[in-house]
XYZ file of C-alpha atoms in Angstrom:
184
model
C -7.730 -20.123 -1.592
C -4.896 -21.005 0.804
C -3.211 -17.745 0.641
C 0.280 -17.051 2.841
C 2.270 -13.539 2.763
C 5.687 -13.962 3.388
C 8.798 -11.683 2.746
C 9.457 -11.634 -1.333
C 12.172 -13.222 -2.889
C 14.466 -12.568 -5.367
C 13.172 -14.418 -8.002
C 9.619 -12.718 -7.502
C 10.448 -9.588 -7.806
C 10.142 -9.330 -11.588
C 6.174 -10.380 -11.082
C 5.791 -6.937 -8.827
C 5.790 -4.236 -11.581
C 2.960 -6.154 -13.316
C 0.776 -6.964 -10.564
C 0.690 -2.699 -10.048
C 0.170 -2.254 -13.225
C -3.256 -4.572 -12.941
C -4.356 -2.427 -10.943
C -4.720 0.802 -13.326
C -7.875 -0.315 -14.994
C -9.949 0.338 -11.987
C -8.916 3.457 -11.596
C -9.259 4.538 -15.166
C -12.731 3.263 -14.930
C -13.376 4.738 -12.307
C -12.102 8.485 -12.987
C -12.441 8.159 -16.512
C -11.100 11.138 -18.466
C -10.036 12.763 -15.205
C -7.549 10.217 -14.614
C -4.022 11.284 -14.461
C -1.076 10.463 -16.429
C 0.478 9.595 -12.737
C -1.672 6.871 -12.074
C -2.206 5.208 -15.102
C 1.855 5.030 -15.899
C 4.162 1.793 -15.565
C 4.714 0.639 -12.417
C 8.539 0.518 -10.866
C 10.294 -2.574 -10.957
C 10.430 -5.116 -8.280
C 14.171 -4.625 -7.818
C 13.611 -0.672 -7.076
C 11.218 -1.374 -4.409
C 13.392 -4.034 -2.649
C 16.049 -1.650 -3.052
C 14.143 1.076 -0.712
C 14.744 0.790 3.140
C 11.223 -0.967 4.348
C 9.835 -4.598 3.586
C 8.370 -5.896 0.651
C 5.884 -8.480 1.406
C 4.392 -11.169 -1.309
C 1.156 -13.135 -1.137
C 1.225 -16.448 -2.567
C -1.456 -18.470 -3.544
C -0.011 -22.233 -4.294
C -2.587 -22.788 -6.918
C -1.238 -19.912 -9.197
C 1.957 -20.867 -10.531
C 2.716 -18.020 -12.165
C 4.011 -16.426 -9.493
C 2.752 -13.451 -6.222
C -0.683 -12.409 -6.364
C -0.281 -9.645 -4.452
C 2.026 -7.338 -3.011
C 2.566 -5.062 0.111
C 5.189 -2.123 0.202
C 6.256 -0.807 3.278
C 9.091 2.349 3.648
C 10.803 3.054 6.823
C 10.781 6.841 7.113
C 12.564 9.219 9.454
C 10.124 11.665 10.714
C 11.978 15.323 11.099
C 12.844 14.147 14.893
C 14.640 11.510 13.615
C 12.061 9.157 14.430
C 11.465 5.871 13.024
C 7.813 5.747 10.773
C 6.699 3.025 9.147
C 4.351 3.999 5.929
C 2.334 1.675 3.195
C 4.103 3.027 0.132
C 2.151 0.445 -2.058
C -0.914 -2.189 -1.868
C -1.667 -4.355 -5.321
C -3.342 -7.228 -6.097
C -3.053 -8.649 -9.469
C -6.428 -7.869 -11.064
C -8.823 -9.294 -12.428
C -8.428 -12.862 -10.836
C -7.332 -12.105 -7.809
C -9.554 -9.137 -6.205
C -12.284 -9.118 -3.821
C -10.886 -12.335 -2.187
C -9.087 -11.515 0.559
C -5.398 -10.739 -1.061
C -5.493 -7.245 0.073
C -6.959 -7.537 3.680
C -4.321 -10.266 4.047
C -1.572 -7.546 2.529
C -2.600 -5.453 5.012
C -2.697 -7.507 8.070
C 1.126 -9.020 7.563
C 2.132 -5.310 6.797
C 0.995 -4.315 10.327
C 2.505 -7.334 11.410
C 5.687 -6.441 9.857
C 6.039 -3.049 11.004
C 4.922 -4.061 14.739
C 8.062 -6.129 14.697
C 10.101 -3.723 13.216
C 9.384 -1.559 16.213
C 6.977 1.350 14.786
C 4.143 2.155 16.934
C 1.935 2.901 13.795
C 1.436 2.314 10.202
C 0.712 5.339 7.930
C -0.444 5.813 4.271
C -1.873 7.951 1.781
C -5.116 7.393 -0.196
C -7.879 8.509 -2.057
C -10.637 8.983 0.250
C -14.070 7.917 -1.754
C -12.491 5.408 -3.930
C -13.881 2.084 -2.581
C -10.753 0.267 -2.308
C -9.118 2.730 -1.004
C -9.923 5.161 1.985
C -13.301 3.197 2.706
C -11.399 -0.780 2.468
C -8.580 1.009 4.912
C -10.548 2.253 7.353
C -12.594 -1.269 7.853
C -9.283 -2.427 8.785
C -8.512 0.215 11.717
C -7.121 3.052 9.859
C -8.596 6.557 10.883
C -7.520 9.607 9.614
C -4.536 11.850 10.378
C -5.784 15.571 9.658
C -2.741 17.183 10.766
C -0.378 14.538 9.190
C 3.857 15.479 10.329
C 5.793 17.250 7.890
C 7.796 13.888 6.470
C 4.176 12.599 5.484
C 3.386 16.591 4.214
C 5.587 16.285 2.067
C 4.338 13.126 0.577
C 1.167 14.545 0.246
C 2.759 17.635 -1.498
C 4.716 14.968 -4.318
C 1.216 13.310 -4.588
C -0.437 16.979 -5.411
C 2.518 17.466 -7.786
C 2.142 14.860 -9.210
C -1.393 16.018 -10.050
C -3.071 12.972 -7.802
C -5.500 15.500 -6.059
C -7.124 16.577 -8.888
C -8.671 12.591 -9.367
C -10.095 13.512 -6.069
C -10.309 14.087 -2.343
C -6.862 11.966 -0.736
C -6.010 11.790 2.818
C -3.351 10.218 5.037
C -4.278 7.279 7.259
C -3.079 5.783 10.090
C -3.132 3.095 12.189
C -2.247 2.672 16.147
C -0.305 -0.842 16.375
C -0.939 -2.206 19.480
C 2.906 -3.508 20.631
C 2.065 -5.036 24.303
C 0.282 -7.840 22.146
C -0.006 -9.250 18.727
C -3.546 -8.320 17.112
């Protein structure tokens, strides 16, 4: 596959609700009856996300015309300090055909990338922690644990329990050290 993430365009950001949406199945497979309305419900559009103050990355595979494969999400925060944070709002890779081959690693690379340039220092998210492709695929890639996460990221975690996300199991926010004095 010759895969390239690049910033989305206009006219892909109809593709971006559906390529989330792919991504329910495993999880209701996964948690079966204890999955929650939250993460089994319609995606936002493509034009909300772009409409958020981050980056919205696509990945493009020139063999599948029908348009991204993948996505990557990224929100530019304010941390209480008025510090700029950089956090992973959203990973998905349209599913079936397109998962365990690289799409998401990819995703995750450029974001880093992205947010590097944009000046942050680190890249944070929130995740379940067991789930396979989720706390166990972000930690390969350099994300460790933040156990006493800052209140901005709190009270994401506090939405997510509201949202009744904990009771799927154990989540945790991530984060990753970017490494500005070189490009990694």
């Amino acid at each position: 596959m010759t895969l390239s993430v690049r910033p989305a365009r206009p006219s892909e950001l109809r593709h971006l609700a559906a390529i989330e949406d792919s991504g329910a199945a495993p999880f209701a497979d996964w948690f079966g009856e204890a999955a929650v309305p939250a993460l089994l419900a319609p995606a936002p559009s493509g034009t909300s996300r772009d409409a958020a103050d981050g980056a919205l990355l696509v990945a493009v595979d020139p063999a599948y015309a029908e348009g991204p494969v993948g996505f990557a999400h990224l929100l530019w925060l304010a941390a209480d300090d008025g510090a700029p944070t950089a956090h992973l709002e959203q990973l998905s890779v349209r599913l079936p055909e397109h998962g365990r081959r690289g799409v998401g690693t990819a995703l995750v690379h450029a974001a880093c990338e992205e947010a590097r340039w944009a000046g942050h220092d680190s890249l944070t998210l929130c995740t379940y922690r067991d789930v396979p492709w989720n706390g166990p695929f972000y930690r390969r890639l350099g994300f460790s644990e933040d156990p006493a996460p800052p209140p901005h990221l709190a009270r994401i975690r506090r939405h997510e329990q509201d949202l009744g996300l904990d009771r799927c199991g154990a989540r945790e926010v991530l984060r990753r050290h970017l490494d500005r004095s070189s490009r990694a």
